[in-house]
Short mmCIF file of C-alpha atoms in Angstrom, two decimals:
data_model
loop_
_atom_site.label_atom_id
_atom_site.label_comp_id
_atom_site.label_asym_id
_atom_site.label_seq_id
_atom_site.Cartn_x
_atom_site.Cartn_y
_atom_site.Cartn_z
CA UNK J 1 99.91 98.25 140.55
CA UNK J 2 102.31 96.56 142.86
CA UNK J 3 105.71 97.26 143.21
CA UNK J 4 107.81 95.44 140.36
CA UNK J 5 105.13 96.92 137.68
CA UNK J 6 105.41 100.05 139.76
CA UNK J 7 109.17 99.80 139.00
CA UNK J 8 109.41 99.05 135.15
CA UNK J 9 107.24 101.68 134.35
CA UNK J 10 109.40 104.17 136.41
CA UNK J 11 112.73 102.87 134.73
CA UNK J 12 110.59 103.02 131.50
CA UNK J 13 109.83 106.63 131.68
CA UNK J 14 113.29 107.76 133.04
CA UNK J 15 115.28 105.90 130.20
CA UNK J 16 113.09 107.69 127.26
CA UNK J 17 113.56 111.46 129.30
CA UNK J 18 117.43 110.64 129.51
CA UNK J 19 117.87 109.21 125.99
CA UNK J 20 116.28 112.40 124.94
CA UNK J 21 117.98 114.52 126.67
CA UNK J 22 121.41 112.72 125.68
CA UNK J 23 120.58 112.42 121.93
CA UNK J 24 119.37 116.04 121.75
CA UNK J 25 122.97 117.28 121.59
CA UNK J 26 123.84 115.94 117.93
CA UNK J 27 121.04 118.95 116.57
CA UNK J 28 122.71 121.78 115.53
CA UNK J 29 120.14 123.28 113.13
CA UNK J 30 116.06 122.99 112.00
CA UNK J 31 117.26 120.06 109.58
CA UNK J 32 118.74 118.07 112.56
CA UNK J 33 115.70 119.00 114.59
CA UNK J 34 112.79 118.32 111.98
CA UNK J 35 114.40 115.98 109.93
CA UNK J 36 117.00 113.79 111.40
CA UNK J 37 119.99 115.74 109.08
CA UNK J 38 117.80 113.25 105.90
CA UNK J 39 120.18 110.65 107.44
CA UNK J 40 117.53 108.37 109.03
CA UNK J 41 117.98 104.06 108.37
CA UNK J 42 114.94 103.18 106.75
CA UNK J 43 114.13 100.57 108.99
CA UNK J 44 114.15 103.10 111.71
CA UNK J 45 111.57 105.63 110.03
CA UNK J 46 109.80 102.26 109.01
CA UNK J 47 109.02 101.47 112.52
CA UNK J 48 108.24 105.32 113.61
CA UNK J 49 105.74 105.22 110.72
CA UNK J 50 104.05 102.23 112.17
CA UNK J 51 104.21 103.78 115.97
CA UNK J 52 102.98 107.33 114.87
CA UNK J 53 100.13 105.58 113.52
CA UNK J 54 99.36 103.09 116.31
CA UNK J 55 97.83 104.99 119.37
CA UNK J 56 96.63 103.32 122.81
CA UNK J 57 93.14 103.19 120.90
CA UNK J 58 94.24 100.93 118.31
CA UNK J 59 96.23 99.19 121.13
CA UNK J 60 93.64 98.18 123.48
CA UNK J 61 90.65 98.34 120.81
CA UNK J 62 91.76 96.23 118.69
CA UNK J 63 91.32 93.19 120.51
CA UNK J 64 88.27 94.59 121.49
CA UNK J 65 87.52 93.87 117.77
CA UNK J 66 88.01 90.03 118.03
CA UNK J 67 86.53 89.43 121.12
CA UNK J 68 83.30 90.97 120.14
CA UNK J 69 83.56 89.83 116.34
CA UNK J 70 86.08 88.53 113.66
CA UNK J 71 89.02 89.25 111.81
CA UNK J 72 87.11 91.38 109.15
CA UNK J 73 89.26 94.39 110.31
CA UNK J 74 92.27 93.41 108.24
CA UNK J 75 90.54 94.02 105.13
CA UNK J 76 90.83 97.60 105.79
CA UNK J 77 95.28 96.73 106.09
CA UNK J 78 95.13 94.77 103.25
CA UNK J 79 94.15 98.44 101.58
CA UNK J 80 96.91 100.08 103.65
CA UNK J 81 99.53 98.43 101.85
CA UNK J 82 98.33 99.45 98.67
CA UNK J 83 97.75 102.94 99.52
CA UNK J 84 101.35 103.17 100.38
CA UNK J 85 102.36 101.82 97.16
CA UNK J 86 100.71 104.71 95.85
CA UNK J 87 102.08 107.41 97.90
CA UNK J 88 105.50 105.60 96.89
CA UNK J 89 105.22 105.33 93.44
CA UNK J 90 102.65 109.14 93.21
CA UNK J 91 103.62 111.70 95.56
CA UNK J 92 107.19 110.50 97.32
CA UNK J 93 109.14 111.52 94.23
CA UNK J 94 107.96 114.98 93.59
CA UNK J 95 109.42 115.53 97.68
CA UNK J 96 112.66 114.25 96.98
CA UNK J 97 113.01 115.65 93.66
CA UNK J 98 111.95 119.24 94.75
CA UNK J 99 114.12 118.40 98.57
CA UNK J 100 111.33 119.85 100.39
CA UNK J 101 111.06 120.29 104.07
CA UNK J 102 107.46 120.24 104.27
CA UNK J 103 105.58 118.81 102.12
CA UNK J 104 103.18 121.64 101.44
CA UNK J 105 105.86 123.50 99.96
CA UNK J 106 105.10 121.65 96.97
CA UNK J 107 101.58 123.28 97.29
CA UNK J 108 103.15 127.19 97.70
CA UNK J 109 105.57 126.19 94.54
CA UNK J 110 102.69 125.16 92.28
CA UNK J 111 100.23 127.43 93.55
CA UNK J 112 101.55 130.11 95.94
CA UNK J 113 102.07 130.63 99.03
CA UNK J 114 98.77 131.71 100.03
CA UNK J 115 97.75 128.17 99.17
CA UNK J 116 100.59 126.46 100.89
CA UNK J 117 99.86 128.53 104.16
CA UNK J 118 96.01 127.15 103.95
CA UNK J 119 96.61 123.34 102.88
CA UNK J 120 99.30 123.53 106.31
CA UNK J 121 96.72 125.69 108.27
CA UNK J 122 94.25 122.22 107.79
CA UNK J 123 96.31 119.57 108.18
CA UNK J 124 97.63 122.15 111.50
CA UNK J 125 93.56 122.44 112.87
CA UNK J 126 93.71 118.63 111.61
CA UNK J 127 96.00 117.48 114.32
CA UNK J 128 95.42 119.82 117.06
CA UNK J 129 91.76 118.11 117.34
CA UNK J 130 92.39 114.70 116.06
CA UNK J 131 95.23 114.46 118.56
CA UNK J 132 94.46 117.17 121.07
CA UNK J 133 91.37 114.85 121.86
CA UNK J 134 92.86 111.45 121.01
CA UNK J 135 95.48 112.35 123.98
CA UNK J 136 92.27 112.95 126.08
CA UNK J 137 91.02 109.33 125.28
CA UNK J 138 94.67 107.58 125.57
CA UNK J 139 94.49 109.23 129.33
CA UNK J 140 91.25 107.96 130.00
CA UNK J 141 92.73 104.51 129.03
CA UNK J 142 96.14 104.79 131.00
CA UNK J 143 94.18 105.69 133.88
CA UNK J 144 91.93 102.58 133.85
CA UNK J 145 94.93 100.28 133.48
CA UNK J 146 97.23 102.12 136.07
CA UNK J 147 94.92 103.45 138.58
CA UNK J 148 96.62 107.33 138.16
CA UNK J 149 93.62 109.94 137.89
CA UNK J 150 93.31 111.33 134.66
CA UNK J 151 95.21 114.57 135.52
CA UNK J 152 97.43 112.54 136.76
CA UNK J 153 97.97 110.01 133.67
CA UNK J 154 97.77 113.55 130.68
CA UNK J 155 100.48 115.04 132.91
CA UNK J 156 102.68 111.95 133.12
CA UNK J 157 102.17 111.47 129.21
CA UNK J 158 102.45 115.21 128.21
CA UNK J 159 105.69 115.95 130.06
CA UNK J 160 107.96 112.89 129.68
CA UNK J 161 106.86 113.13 126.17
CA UNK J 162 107.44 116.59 125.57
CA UNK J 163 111.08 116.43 127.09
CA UNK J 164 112.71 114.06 124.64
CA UNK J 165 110.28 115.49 122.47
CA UNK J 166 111.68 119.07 122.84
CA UNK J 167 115.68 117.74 123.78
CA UNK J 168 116.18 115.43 120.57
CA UNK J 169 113.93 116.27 118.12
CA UNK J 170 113.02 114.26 114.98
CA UNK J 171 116.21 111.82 115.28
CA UNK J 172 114.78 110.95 118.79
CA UNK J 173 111.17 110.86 118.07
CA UNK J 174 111.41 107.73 115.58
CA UNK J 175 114.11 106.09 117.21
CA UNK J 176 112.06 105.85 120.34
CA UNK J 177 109.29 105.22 118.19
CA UNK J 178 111.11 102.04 117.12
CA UNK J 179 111.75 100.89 120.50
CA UNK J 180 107.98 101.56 121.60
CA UNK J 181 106.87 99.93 118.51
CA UNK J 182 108.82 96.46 119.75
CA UNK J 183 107.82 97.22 123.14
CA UNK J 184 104.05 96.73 122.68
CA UNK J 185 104.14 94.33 119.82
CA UNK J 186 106.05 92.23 122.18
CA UNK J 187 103.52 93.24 125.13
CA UNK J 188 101.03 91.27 122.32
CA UNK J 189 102.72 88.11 120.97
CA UNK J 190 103.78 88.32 125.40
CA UNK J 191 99.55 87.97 125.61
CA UNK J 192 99.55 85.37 123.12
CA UNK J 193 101.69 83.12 124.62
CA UNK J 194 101.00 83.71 128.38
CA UNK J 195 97.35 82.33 127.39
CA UNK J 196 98.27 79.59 125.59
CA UNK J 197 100.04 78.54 128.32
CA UNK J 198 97.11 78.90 130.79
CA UNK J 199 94.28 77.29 128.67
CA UNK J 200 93.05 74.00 129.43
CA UNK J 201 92.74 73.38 125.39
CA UNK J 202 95.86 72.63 123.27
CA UNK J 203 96.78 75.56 120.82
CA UNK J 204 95.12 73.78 117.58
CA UNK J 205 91.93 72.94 119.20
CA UNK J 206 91.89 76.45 120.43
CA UNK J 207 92.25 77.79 116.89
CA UNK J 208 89.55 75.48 115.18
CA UNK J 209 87.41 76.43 118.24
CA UNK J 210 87.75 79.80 117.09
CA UNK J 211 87.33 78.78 113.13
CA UNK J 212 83.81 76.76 113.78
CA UNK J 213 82.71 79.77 115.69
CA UNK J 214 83.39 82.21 112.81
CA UNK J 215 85.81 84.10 115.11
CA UNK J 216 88.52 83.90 112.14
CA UNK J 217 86.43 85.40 109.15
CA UNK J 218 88.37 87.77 107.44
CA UNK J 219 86.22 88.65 104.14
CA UNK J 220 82.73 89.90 104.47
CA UNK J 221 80.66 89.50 101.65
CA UNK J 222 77.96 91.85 102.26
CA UNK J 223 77.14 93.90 99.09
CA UNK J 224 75.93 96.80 100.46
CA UNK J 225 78.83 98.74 99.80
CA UNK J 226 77.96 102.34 100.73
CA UNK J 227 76.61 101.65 103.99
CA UNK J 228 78.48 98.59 105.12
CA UNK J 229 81.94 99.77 105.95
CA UNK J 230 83.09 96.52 106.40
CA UNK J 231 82.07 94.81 103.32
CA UNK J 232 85.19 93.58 101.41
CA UNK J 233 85.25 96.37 98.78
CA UNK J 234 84.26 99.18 100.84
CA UNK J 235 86.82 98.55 103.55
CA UNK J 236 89.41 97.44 101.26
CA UNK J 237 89.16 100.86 98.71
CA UNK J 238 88.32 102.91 102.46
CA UNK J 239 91.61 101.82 103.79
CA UNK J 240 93.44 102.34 100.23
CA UNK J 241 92.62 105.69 100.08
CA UNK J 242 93.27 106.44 103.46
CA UNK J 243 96.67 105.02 103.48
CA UNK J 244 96.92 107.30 100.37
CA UNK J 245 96.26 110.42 102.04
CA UNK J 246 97.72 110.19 105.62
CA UNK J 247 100.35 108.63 104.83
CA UNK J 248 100.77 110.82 101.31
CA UNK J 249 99.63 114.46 102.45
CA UNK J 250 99.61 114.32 106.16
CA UNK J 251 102.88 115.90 107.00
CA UNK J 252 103.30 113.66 110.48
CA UNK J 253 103.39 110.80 108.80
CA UNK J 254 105.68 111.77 105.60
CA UNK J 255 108.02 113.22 107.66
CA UNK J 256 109.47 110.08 108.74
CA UNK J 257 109.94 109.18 105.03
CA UNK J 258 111.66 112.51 104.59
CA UNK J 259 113.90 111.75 106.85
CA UNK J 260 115.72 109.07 105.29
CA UNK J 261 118.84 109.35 102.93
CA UNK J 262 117.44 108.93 99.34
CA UNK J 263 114.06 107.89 97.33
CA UNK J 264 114.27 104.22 97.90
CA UNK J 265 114.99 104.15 101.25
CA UNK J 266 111.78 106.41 101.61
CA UNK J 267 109.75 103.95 99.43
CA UNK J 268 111.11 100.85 101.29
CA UNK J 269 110.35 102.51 104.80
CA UNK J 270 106.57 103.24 103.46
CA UNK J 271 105.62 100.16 101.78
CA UNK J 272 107.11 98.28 104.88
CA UNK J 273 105.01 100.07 107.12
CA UNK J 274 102.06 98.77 105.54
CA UNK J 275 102.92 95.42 105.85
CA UNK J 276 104.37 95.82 109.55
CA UNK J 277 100.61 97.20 110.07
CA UNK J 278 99.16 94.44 108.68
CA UNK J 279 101.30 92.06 110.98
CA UNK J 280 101.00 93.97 113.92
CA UNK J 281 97.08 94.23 113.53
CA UNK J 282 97.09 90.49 113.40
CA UNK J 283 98.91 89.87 116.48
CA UNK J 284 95.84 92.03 118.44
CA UNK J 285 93.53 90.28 116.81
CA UNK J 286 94.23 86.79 117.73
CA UNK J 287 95.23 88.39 121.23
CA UNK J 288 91.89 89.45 121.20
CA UNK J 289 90.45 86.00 119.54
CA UNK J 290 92.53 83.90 122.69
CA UNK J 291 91.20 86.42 125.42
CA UNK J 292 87.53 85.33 123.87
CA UNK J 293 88.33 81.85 124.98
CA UNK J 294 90.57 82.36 128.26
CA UNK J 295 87.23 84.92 129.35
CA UNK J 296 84.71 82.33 127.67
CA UNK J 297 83.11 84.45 125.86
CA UNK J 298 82.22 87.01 129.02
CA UNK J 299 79.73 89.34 127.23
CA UNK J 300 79.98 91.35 131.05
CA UNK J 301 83.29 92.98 129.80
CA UNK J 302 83.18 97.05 129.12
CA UNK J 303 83.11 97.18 125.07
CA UNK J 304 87.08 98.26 124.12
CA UNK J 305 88.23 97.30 127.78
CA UNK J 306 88.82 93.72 127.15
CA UNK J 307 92.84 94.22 126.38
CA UNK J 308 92.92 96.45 129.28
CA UNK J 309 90.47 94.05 131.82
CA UNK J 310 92.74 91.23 130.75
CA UNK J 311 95.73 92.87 131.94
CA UNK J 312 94.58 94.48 134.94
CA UNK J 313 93.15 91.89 136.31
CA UNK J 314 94.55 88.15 135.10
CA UNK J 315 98.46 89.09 133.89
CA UNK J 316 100.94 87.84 137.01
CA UNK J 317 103.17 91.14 138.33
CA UNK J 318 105.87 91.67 136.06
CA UNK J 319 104.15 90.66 132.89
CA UNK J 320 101.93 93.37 133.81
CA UNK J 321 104.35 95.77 134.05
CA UNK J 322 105.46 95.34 130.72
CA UNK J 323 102.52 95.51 129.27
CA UNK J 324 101.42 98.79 130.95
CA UNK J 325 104.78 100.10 129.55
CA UNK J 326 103.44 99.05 126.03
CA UNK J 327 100.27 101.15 126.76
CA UNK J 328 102.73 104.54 127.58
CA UNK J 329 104.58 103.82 124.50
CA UNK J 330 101.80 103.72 122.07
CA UNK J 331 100.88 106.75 124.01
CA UNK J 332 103.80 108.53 123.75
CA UNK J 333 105.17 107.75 119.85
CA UNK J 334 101.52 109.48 118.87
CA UNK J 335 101.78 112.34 121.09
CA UNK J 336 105.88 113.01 120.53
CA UNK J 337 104.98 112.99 116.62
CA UNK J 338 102.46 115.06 116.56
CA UNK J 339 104.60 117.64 118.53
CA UNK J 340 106.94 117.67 116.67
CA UNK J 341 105.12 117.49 113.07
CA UNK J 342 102.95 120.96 113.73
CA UNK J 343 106.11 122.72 114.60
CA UNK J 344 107.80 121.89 111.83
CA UNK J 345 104.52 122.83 109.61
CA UNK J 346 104.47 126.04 111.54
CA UNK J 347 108.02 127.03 111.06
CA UNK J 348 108.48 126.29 107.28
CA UNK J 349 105.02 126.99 105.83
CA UNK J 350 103.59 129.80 108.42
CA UNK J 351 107.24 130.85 109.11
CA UNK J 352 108.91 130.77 105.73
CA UNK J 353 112.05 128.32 107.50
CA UNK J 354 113.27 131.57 108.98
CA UNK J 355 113.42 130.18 113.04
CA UNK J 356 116.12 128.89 114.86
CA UNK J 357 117.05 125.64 116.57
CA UNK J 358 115.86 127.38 119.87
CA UNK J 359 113.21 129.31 118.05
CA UNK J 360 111.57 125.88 116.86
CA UNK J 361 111.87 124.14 119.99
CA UNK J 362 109.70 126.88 121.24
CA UNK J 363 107.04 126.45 119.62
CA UNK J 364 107.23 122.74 119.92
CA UNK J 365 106.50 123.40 124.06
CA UNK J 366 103.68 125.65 122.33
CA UNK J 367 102.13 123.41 120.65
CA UNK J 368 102.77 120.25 123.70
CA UNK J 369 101.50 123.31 125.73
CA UNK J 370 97.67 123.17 123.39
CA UNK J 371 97.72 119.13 123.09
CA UNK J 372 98.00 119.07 127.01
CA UNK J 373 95.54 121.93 127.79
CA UNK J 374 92.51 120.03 125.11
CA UNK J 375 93.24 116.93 127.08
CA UNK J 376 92.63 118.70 130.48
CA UNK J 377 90.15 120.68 129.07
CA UNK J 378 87.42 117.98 128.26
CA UNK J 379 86.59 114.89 130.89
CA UNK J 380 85.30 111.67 129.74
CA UNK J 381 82.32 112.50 129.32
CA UNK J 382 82.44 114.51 126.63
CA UNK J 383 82.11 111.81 124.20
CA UNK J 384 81.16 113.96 121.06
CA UNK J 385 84.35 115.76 121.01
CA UNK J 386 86.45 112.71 121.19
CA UNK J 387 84.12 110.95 118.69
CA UNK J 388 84.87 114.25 116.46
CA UNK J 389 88.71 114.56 117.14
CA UNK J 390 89.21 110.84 115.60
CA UNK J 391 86.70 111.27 113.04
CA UNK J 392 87.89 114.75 111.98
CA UNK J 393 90.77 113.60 108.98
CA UNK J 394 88.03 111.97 107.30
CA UNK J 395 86.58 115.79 106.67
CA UNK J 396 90.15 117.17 105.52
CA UNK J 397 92.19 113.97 104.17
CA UNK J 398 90.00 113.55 100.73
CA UNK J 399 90.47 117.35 100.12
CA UNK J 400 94.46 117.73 100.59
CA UNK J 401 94.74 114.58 98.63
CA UNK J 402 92.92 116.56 95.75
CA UNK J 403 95.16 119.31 96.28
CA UNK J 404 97.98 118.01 95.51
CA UNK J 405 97.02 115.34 92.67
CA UNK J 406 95.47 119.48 90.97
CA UNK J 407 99.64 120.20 91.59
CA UNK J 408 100.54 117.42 88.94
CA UNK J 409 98.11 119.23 86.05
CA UNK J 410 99.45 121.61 83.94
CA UNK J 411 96.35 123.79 84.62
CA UNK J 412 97.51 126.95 86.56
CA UNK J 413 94.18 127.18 89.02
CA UNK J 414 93.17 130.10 91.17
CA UNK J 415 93.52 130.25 95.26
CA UNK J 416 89.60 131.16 94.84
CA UNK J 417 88.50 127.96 93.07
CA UNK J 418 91.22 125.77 94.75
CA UNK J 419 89.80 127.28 98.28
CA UNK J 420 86.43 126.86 97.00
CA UNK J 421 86.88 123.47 96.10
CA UNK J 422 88.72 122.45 99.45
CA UNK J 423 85.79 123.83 101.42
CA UNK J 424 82.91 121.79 99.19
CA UNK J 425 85.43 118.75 99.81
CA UNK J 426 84.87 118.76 103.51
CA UNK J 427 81.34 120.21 103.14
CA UNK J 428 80.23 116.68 100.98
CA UNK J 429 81.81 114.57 103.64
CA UNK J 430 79.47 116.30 106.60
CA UNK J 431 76.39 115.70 103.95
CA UNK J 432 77.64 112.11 103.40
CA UNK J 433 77.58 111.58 107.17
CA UNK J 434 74.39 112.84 107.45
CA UNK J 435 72.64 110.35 105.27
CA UNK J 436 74.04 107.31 106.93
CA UNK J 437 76.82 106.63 104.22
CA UNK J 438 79.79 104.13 105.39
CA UNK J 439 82.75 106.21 106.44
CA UNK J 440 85.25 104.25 104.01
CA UNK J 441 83.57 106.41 101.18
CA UNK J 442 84.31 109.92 102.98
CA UNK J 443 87.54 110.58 101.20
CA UNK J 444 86.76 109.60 97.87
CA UNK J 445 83.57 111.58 97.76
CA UNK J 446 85.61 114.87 99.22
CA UNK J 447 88.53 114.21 96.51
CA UNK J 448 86.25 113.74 93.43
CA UNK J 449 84.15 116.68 94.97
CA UNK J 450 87.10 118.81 95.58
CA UNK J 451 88.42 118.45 91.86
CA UNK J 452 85.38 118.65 90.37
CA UNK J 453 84.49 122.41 91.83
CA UNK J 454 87.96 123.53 91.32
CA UNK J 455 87.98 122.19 87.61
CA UNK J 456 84.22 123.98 87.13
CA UNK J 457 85.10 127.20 88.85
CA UNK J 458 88.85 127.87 87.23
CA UNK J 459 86.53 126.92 83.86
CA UNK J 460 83.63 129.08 84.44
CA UNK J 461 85.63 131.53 85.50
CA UNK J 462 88.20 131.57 82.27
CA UNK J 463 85.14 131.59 80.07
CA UNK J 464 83.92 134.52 82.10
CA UNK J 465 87.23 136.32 81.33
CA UNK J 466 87.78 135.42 77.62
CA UNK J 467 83.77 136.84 76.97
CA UNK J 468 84.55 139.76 78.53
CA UNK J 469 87.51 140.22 76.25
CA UNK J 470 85.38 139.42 73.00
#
């Protein structure tokens, strides 16, 4: 980097530690700190939703995507806004109705607290290795696009992040997540427009260049449906029931919806995140289509390095700069939320609610503490670990969705078959894997497995107990 990038990113990183630091003196208690006092702006927890979501994988991958292939990708958003009308109009409700803090309190009230201590111990192992590892793979991208070693690039990450992190809490967390968010959308439509500008071919030609080479397809007919992820229905059902579960029964990503003052605010700041999603996944995919033509077509660039090449090596100094920024903040609104979602699991489901501000920002540096160690711990090599940290919701999502759609039947189940059923859930999805099925099924097969053994083992065992009584 030269010295005006150098620069940006330094005055980057020093205005999120000091806004952090600053805004952390409005929290007076474990509502302030996990939940923003329920006084969030919509728009606000709209645009954290979208950030938490977004990590420096989907930002530099994503044009990867449309260099290499087409626009099929957004079938799989076109089912994230519909999942989030389901969480909206399904589970949000029954949250603000019952005022919870976490939402697998409505688990321990339906079920116990047994129950609610092992749906928040999954979504807890859940995190630690989906993001634990995820943070390794967002420093091995950092440190190709700023030339920091990878020690170098966690640490960075890992302790900016964890001030503001542990200093402002929730409040903090999504508003920087909304400034991050505009940060590296604008670092795309910046892409967009810098190569339009530096293309011998006007825009229009560019873009029916693009057409007539099937760059722009965005539905894919291809019937096989359970091994073609990408065929319209499987993506399009794949990404509505995985918008349904992370964004229903995944506590990071409800607890920006929690946040804000009242049920429609919630249900406006969901839904909108959908179709902020959608947009944004559009923007890196014709950044990705326009880098196709401004490269050629170079079939020499590293697979999910184009974004990152393209920066590194054809952005002038200054644009580069800001761009790089974009790659810490994607980096950062990930890690920050995760932080601060597993301490807030751990104090109100594991904890019963009972620690204090200081308590809770404790274990927040805890839990930073076991995000930055996994990240250390593993080099880039070990590509089966961070292949299984990003795959690893798929095994626990279809499961916890099944949990609590069990809460909203009037059948008063057992921990046994409700644990039984929870552990054939993610046992179907390792079997589906196995025989070559299309991951977009993975959650529907673990929530239809999940109810089905806990609805045949409560039955079986009821039947067991009335025969004994005849």
């Amino acid at each position: 980097m030269q010295t005006p990038d150098l620069l940006i990113i330094i005055l980057f990183l020093l205005a999120m530690t000091i806004y952090g630091i600053w805004q952390g003196r409005s929290n007076r208690s474990t509502g302030d700190y996990f939940l923003g006092g329920r006084n969030l702006p919509w728009v606000v927890a709209m645009f954290s939703i979208v950030a938490t979501e977004t990590s420096v994988l989907t930002f530099v991958s994503i044009p990867g995507i449309a260099y290499r292939g087409d626009w099929t990708f957004l079938q799989l958003a076109m089912g994230y806004i519909l999942g989030r009308v389901l969480v909206s109009a399904v589970l949000l409700p029954a949250y603000f109705r019952e005022g919870v803090t976490s939402i697998y309190e409505i688990i321990g009230t339906r079920f116990g607290t047994s129950m609610q201590k092992l749906a928040s111990s999954v979504f807890l192992i859940t995190r630690i290795l989906a993001d634990g590892v995820r943070y390794l793979a967002t420093a091995v991208v950092v440190e190709a696009v700023t030339g920091w070693s990878l020690s170098a690039s966690v640490l960075v990450i890992g302790l900016v992040t964890l001030t503001y992190t542990l200093s402002g809490g929730i409040r903090t967390v999504v508003w920087l997540d909304s400034i991050q968010f505009v940060l590296y959308l604008a670092g795309g439509i910046i892409t967009i427009g810098y190569i339009l500008q530096n293309i011998d071919i006007p825009p229009g030609e560019a873009m029916t260049h693009l057409l007539e080479a099937g760059k722009l397809k965005l539905i894919n007919p291809d019937m096989h449906l359970l091994s073609e992820p990408w065929a319209f229905f499987s993506a399009v059902t794949g990404g509505i029931l995985l918008s349904f579960a992370s964004h229903g029964v995944d506590y990071m990503m409800v607890q920006r919806a929690l946040g804000c003052r009242n049920l429609g605010a919630a249900r406006k700041a969901m839904i909108g995140s959908g179709i902020f999603v959608f947009l944004q996944f559009s923007v890196f995919l014709l950044a990705g289509s326009l880098i196709f033509i401004f490269l050629g077509g170079d079939p020499g660039v590293e697979k999910d390095r184009e974004f990152a090449s393209f920066i590194v090596n054809h952005l002038p100094v200054g644009l580069k700069g800001i761009l790089l920024a974009g790659v810490l903040s994607a980096a950062m609104s990930t890690l920050s939320s995760s932080i601060n979602s597993l301490a807030s699991s751990t104090v109100t489901d594991l904890l019963g609610g009972s620690a204090s501000l200081n308590q809770s920002r404790l274990i927040s540096l805890g839990w930073a503490a076991v995000l930055i160690t996994i990240a250390l711990g593993f080099d880039e090599s070990d590509s089966a670990i961070v292949i299984l940290g990003l795959q690893i919701a798929s095994f626990t999502y279809g499961g916890l969705l099944a949990l609590f759609l069990l809460s909203k039947s009037s059948r008063n189940f057992s921990p046994v078959s409700l644990g039984t059923g929870l552990v054939a859930g993610m046992t179907s999805v390792m079997l589906l894997q196995q025989a070559g099925i299309a991951w977009t099924w993975y959650i529907c097969f673990a929530l239809i497995t999940t109810i089905a053994i806990a609805y045949s083992i409560d039955l079986l065992a009821e039947l067991f107990t009335h025969k004994n009584r005849q």
